[in-house]
CSV table of C-alpha atoms in Angstrom, one decimal:
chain,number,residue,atom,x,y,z
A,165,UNK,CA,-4.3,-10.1,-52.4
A,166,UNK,CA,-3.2,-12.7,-50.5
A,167,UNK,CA,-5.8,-14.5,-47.9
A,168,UNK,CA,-5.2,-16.3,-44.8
A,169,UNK,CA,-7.4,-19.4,-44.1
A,170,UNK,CA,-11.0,-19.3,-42.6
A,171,UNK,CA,-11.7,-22.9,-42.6
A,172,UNK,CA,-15.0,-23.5,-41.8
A,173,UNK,CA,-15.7,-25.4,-38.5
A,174,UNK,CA,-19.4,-26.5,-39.4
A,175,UNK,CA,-22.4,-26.2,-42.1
A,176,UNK,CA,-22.3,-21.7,-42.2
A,177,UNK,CA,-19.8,-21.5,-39.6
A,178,UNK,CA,-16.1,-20.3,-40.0
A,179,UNK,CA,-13.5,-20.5,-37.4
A,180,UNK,CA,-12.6,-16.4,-37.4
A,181,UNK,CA,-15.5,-14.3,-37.1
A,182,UNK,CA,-15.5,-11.8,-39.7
A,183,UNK,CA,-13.9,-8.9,-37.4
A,184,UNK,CA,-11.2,-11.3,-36.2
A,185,UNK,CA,-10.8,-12.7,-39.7
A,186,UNK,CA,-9.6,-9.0,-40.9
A,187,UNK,CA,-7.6,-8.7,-38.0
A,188,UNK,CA,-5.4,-11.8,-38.5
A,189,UNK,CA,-5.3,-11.1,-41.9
A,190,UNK,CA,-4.1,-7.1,-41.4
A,191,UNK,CA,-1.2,-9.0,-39.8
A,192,UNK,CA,-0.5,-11.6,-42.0
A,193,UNK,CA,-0.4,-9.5,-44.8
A,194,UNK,CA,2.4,-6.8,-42.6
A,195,UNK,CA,4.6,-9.5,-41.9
A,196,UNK,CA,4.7,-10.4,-45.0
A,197,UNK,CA,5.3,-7.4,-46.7
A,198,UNK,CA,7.5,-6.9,-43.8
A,199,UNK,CA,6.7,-3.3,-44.0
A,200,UNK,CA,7.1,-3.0,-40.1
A,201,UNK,CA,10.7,-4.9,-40.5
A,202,UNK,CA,9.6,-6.2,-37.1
A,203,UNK,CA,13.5,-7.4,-36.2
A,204,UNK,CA,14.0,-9.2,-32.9
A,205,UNK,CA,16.1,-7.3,-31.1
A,206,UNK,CA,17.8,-9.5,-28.7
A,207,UNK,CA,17.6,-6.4,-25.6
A,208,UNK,CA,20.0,-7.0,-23.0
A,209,UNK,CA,18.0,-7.1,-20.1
A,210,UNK,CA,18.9,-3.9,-18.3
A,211,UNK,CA,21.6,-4.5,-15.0
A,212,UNK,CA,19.9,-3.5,-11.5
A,213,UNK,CA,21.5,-3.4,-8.1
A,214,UNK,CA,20.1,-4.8,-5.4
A,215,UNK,CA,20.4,-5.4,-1.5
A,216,UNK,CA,20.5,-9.3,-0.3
A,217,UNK,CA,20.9,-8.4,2.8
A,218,UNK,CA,24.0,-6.5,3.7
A,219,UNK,CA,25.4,-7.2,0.3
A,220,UNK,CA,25.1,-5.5,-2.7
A,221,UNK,CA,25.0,-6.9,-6.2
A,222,UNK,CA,24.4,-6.0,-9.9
A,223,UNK,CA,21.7,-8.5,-10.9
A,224,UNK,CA,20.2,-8.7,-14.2
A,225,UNK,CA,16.4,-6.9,-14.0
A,226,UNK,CA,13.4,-9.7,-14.4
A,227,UNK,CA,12.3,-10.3,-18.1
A,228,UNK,CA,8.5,-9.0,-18.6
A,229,UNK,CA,6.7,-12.7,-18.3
A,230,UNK,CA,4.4,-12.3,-21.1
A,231,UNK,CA,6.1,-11.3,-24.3
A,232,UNK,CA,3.4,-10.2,-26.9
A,233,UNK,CA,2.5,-13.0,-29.5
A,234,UNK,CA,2.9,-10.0,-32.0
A,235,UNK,CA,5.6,-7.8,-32.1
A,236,UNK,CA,4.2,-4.6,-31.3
A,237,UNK,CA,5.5,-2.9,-34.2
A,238,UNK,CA,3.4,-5.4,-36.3
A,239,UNK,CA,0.9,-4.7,-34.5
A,240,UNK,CA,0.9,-1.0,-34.6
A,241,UNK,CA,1.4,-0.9,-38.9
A,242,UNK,CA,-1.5,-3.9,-39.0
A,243,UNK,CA,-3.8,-1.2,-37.1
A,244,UNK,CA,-2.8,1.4,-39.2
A,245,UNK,CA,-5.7,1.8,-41.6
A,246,UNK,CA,-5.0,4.5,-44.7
A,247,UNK,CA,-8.0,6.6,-45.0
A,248,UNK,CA,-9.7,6.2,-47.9
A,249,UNK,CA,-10.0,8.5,-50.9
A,250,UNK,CA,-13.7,10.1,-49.8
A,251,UNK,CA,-15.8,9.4,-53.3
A,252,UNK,CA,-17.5,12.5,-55.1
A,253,UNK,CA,-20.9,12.5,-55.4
A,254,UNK,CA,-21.0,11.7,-59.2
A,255,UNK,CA,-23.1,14.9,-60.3
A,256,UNK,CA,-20.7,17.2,-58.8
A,257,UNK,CA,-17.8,18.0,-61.2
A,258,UNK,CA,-15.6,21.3,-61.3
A,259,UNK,CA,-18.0,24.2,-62.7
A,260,UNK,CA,-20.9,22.7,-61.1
A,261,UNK,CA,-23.4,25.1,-59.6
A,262,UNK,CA,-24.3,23.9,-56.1
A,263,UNK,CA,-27.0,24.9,-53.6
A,264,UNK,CA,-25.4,25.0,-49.8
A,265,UNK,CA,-28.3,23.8,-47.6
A,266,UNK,CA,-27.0,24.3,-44.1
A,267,UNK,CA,-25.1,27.1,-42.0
A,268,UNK,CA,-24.1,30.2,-42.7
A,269,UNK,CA,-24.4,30.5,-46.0
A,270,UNK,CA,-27.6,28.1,-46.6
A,271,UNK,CA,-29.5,28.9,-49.7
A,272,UNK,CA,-26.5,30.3,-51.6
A,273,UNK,CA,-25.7,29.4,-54.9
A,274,UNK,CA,-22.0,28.2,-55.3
A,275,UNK,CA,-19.6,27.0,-58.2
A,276,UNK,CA,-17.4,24.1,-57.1
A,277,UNK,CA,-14.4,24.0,-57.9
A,278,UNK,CA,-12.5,21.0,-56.9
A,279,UNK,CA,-12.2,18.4,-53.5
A,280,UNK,CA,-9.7,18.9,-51.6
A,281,UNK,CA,-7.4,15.6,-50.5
A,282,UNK,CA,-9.9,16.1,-47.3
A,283,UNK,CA,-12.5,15.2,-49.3
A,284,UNK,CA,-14.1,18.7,-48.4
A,285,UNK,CA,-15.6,20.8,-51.4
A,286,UNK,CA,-13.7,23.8,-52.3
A,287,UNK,CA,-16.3,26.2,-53.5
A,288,UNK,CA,-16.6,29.7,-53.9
A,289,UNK,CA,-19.5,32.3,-54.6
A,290,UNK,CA,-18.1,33.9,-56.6
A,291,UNK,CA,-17.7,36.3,-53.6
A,292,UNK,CA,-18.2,39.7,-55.7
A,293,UNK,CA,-21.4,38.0,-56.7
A,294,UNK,CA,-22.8,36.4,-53.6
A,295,UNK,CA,-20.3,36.9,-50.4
A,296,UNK,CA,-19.3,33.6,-50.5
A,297,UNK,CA,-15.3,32.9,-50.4
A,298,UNK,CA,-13.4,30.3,-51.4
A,299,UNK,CA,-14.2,28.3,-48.4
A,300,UNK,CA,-14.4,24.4,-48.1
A,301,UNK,CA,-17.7,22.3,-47.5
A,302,UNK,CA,-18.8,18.9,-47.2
A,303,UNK,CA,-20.7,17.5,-50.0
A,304,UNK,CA,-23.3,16.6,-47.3
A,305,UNK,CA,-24.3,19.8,-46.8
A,306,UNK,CA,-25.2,20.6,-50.3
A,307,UNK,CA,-27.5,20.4,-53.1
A,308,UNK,CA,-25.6,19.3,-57.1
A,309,UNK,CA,-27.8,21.0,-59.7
A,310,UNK,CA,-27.0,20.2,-63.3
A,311,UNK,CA,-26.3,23.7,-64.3
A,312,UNK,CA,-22.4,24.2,-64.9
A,313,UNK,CA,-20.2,26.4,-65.1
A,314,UNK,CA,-17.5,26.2,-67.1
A,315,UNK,CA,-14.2,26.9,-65.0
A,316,UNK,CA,-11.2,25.4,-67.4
A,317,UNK,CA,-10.0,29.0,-67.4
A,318,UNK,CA,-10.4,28.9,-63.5
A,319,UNK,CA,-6.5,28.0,-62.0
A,320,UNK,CA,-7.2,27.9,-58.4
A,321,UNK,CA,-3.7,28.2,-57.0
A,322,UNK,CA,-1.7,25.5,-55.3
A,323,UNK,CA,-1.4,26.7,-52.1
A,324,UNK,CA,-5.0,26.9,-51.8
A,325,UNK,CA,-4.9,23.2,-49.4
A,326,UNK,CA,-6.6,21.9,-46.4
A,327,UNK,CA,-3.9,23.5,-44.7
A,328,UNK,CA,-4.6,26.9,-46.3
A,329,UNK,CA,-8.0,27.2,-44.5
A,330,UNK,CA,-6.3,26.0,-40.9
A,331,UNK,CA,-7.4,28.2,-38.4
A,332,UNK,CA,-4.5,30.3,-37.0
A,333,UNK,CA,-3.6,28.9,-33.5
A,334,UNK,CA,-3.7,31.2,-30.7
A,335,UNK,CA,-1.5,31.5,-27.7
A,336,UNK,CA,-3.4,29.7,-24.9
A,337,UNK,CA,-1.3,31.3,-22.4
A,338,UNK,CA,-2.6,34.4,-21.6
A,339,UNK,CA,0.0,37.3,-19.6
A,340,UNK,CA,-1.8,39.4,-16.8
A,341,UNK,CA,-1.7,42.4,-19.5
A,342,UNK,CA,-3.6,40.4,-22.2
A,343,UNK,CA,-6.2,39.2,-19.6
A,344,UNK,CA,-7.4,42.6,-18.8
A,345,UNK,CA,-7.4,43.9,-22.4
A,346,UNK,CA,-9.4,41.0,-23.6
A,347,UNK,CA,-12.2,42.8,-23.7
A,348,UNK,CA,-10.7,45.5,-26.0
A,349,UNK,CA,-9.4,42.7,-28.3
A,350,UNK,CA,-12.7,41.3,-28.8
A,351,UNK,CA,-14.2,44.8,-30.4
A,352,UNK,CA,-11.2,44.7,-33.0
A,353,UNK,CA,-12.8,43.2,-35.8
A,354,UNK,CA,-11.0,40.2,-37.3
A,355,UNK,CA,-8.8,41.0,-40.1
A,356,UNK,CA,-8.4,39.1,-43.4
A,357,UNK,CA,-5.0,38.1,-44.4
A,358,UNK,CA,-3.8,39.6,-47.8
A,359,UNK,CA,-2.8,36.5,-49.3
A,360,UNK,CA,-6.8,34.9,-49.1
A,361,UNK,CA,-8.1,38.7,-50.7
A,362,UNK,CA,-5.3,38.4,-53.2
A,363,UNK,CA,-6.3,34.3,-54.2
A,364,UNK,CA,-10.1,35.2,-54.1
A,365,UNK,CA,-9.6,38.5,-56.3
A,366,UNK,CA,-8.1,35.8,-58.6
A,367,UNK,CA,-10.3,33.5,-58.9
A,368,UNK,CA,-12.8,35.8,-59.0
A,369,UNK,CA,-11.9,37.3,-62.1
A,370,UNK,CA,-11.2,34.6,-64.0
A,371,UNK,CA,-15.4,33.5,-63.6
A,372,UNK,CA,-16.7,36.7,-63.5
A,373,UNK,CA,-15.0,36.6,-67.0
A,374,UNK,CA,-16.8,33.4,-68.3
A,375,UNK,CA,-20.1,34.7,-66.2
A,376,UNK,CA,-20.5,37.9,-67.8
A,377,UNK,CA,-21.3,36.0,-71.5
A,378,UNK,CA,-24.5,34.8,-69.6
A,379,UNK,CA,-26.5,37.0,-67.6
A,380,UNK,CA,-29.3,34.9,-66.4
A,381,UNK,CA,-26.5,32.6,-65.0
A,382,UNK,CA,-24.8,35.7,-63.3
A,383,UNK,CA,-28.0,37.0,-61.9
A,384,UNK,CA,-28.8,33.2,-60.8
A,385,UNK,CA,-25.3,32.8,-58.5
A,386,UNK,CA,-26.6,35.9,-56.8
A,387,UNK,CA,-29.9,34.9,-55.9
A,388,UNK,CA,-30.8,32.5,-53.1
A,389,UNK,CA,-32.8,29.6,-53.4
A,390,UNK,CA,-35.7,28.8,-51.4
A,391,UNK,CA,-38.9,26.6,-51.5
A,392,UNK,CA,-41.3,28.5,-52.8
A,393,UNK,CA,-45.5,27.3,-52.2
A,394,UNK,CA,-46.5,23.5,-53.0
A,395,UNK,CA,-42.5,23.0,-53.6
A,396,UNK,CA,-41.1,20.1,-52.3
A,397,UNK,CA,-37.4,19.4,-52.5
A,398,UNK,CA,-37.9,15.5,-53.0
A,399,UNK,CA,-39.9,16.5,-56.1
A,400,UNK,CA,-38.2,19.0,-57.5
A,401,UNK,CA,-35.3,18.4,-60.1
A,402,UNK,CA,-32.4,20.4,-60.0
B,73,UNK,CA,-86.4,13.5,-74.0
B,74,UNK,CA,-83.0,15.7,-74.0
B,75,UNK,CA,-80.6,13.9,-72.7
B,76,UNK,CA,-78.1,16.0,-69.8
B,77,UNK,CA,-75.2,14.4,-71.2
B,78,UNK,CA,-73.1,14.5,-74.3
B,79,UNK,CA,-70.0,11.8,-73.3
B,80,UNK,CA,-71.3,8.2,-73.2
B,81,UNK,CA,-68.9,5.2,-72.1
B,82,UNK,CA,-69.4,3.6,-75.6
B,83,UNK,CA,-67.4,1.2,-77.8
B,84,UNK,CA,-64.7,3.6,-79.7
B,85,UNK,CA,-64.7,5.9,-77.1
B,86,UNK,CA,-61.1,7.7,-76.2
B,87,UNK,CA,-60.5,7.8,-72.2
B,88,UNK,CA,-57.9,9.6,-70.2
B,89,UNK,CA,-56.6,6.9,-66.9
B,90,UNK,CA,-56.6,9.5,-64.0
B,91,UNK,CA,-55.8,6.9,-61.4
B,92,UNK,CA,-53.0,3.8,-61.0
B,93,UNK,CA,-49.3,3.2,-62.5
B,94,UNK,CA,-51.4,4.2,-66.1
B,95,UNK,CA,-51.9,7.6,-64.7
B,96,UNK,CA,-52.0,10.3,-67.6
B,97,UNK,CA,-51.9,7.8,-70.8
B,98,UNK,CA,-55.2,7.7,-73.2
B,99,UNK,CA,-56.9,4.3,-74.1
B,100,UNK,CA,-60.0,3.1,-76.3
B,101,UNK,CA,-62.8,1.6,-74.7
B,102,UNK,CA,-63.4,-2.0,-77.0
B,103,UNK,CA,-66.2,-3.4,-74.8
B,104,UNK,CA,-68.4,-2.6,-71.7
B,105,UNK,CA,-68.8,-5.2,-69.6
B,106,UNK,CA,-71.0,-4.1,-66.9
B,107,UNK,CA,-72.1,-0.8,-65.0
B,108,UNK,CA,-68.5,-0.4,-63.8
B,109,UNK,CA,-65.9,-1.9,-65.7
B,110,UNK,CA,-64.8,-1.4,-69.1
B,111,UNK,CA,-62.2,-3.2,-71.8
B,112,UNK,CA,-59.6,-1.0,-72.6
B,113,UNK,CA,-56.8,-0.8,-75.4
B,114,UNK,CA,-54.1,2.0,-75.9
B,115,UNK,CA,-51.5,0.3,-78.3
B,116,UNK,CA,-49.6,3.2,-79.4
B,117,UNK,CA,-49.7,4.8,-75.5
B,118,UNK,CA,-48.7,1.8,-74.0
B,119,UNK,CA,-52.0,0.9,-72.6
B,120,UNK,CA,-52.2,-2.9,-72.9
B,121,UNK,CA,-55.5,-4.6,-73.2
B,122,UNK,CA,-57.3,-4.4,-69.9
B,123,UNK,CA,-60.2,-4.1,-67.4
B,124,UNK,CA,-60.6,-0.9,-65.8
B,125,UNK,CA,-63.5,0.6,-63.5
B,126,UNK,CA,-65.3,3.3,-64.8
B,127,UNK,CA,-64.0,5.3,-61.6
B,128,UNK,CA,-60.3,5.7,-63.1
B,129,UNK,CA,-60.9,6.8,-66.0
B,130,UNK,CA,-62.3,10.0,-67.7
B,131,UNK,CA,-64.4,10.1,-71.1
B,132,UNK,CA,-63.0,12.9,-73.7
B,133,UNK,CA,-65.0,14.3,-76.6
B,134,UNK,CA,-62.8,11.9,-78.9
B,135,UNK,CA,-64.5,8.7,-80.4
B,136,UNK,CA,-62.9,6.1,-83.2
B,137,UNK,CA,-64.7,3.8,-85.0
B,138,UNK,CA,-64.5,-0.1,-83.6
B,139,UNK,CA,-65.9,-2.9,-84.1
B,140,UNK,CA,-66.6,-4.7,-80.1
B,141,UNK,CA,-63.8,-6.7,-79.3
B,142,UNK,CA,-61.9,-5.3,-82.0
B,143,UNK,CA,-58.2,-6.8,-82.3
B,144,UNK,CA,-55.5,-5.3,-82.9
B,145,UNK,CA,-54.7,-5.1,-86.2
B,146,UNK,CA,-58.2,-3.3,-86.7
B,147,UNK,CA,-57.6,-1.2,-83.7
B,148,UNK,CA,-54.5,0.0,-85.3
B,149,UNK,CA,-56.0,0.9,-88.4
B,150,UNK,CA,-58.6,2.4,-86.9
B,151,UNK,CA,-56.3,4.4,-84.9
B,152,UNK,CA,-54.3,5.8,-88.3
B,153,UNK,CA,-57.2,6.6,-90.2
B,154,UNK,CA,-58.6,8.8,-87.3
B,155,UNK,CA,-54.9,10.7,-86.9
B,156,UNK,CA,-56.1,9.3,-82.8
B,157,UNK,CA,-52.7,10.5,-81.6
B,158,UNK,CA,-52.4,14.2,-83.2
B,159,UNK,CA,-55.8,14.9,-81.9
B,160,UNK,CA,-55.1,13.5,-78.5
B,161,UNK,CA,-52.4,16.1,-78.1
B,162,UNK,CA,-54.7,19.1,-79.1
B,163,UNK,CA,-57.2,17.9,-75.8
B,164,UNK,CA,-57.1,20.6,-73.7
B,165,UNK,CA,-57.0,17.9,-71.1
B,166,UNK,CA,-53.7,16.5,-72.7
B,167,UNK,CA,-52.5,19.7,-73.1
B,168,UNK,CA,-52.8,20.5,-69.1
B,169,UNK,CA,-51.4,16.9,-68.2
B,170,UNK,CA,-48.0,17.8,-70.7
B,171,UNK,CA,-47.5,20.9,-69.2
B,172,UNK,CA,-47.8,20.1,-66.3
B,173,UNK,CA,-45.3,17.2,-66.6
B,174,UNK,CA,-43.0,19.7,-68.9
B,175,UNK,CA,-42.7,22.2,-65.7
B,176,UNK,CA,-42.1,19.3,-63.4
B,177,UNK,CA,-39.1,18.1,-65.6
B,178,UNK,CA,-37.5,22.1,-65.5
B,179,UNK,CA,-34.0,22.3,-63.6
B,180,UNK,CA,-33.6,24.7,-61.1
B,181,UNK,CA,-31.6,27.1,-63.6
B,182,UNK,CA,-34.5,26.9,-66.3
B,183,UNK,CA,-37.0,27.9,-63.1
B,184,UNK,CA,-35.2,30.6,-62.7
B,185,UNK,CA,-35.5,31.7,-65.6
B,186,UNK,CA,-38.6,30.8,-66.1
B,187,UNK,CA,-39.4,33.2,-63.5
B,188,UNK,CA,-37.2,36.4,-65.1
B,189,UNK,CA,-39.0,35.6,-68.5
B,190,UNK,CA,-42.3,36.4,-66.0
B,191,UNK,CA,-41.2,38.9,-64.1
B,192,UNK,CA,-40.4,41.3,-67.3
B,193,UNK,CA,-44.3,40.3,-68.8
B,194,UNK,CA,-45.6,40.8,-65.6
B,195,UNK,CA,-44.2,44.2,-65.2
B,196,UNK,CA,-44.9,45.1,-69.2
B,197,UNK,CA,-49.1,44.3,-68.9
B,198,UNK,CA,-48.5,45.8,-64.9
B,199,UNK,CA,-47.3,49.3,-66.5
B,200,UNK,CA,-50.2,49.1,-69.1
B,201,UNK,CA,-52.5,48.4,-67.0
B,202,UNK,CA,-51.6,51.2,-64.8
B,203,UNK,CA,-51.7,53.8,-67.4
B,204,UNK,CA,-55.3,52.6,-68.3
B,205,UNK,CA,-56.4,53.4,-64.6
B,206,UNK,CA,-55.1,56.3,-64.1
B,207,UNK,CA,-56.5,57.3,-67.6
B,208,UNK,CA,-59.8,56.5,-66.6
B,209,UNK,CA,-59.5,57.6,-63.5
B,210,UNK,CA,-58.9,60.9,-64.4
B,211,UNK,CA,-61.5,60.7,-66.9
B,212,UNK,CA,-64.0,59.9,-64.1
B,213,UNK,CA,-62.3,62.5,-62.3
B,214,UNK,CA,-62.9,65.7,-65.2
B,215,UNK,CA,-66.9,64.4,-65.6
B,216,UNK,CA,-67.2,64.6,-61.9
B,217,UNK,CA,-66.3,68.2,-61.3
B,218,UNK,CA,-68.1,68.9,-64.7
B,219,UNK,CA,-71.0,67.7,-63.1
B,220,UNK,CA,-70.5,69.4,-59.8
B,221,UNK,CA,-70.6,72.4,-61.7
B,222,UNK,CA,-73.4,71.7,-64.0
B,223,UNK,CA,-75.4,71.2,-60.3
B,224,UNK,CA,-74.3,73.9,-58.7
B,225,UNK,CA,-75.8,75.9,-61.7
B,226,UNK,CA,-78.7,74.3,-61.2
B,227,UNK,CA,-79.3,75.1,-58.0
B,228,UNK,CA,-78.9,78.9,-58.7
B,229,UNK,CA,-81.8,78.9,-61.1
């Protein structure tokens, strides 16, 4: 990768501090690649009429005084930052038998199944086994343990993205009608879409399958973990 | 006189470290050096030669012949001609410590199963035992009115 200069000024001290230093560089390097195509586009200052006086006349408008040192579309792609590909814990892998350790579902034993572009976890229960769904979590918010599972017979459809588990949006607007039946609406329990029960069945056969050659694996997804007396989770090894 | 005691700190004598970054591993006293501190050498548990206070370590029934001082050449024989390290392991002391260290090392899977594997014995001796008590209990129960009886005669007479 190409560098600007940092010459250094004195004995430990450069000219750009480091922030700067990125900056200038972040622009350098989108000129040069010219990714922006940052064209100057001679503008033809914009015609305005104006009053001297009692006469009228078509003047050309003012030109802004400052003109950017940096095109602004330079600017805007230097700025631009891709997000980076958010690393897996290394002792996760697809099969892997997690512990979730906060929220809803804390305690449960999961199988992972692969990370989403997100980063996010997609893990399910299996539900039949435990109640959890395919559902996505961050790998903060769990515990790897080196048991496996062995899912290569698992397909986890495509669909099944980031954008698959986007909450629905609803209609902020409310009519006068809606307002007073709010309350009803709230008793209606919220139903499950037939495409998610249809990928979960799915998926859920194809472990239960591999599952059901090991019972004390089976019976271990549907237990919860806890700390039991004089266990401490820094000690224990999972 | 009797003495109370039957483990001296003595030259040849096998000790346990129960205290320090040597924590669990067995040595062989080769000198005393005063009330407190012995010399200590473990060369096949990684115990290098060394001065240790008579606090950290514990004596076990275990004793080697030495010679004081004794290098380590005729430490090592010593060692091999007592089988030191196959009787080490049968301590009931050493046996605790690996156990201990063996159920540290389980995953959370093996505890788990560890825990099934107890469950079903727990429940096998629970069901025998409970058969015995009731057994006896109704044993207990038979000799009582049998004796009830056996009174209540006697009080007729």
């Amino acid at each position: 990768m190409a560098r600007l200069e940092n010459p250094s000024v004195a004995k430990g001290l450069k000219l750009f501090s480091s922030r700067a230093y990125a900056n200038r560089t972040r622009t350098y390097l989108a000129k040069k690649n010219k990714v922006a195509a940052a064209k100057k586009v001679a503008t033809v200052a914009p015609k305005k009429e104006k009053t001297f006086g009692k006469v009228k006349r078509v003047v050309a408008a003012k030109a802004p005084k400052y003109a950017p040192a940096i095109p602004a579309e330079v600017r805007a792609q230097a700025s631009k930052v891709a997000p980076s590909k958010v690393a897996l814990r290394k002792s996760i892998v697809p099969g892997t038998v997690l512990i979730i350790v906060a929220g809803r579902f804390a305690g449960k034993r999961v199988v992972f199944l692969k990370q989403l572009t997100s980063g996010l976890l997609l893990i399910t229960g299996p539900f039949r086994l435990n109640g959890v769904p395919l559902r996505r979590i961050d790998q903060r918010y769990v515990i790897a343990t080196s048991t496996k599972v062995d899912v290569s017979s698992v397909k986890v459809s495509e669909k099944v993205t980031d954008a698959y588990f986007a909450a629905e949006k609803k209609a902020t607007k409310k009519t006068e009608d809606a307002f007073f039946q709010d309350e009803k609406k709230q008793v209606e329990k919220k139903k499950i879409s037939e495409t998610r029960v249809a990928d979960q069945k799915s998926v859920d056969t194809a472990i239960l399958a591999v599952l059901k050659k090991d019972k004390a694996l089976t019976l271990y997804l549907k237990t919860k973990f806890f700390l039991r007396k004089g266990e401490f989770p820094h000690n224990l090894k999972f | 006189m009797i003495s109370k005691f039957s483990l001296f700190v003595e030259i040849g004598r096998v000790v346990l470290i129960n205290y320090g970054p040597l924590l669990n591993k067995t040595a062989i006293i080769i000198d005393v050096l005063d009330q407190n501190r012995v010399l200590v050498h473990g060369p096949t548990t990684g115990v290098e030669r060394q001065i240790v206070n008579i606090k950290w370590i514990t004596l076990t029934k275990l004793t080697i012949k030495v010679q004081r001082g004794a290098r380590l050449a005729s430490l090592m024989t010593a060692i091999k001609a007592a089988d030191l390290d196959n009787k080490v392991a049968q301590l009931n002391l050493v046996k605790k410590i690996t156990a201990a260290s063996d159920k540290a090392a389980l995953t959370d899977f093996a505890r788990f199963k560890l825990r099934l594997a107890k469950s079903k014995v727990n429940k096998k001796v629970n069901n025998e035992v409970r058969k015995l008590v009731n057994e006896a209990n109704r044993n207990s129960h038979k000799k009582m009115v049998a004796q009830k009886a056996k009174g209540h005669v006697k009080k007729t007479k």
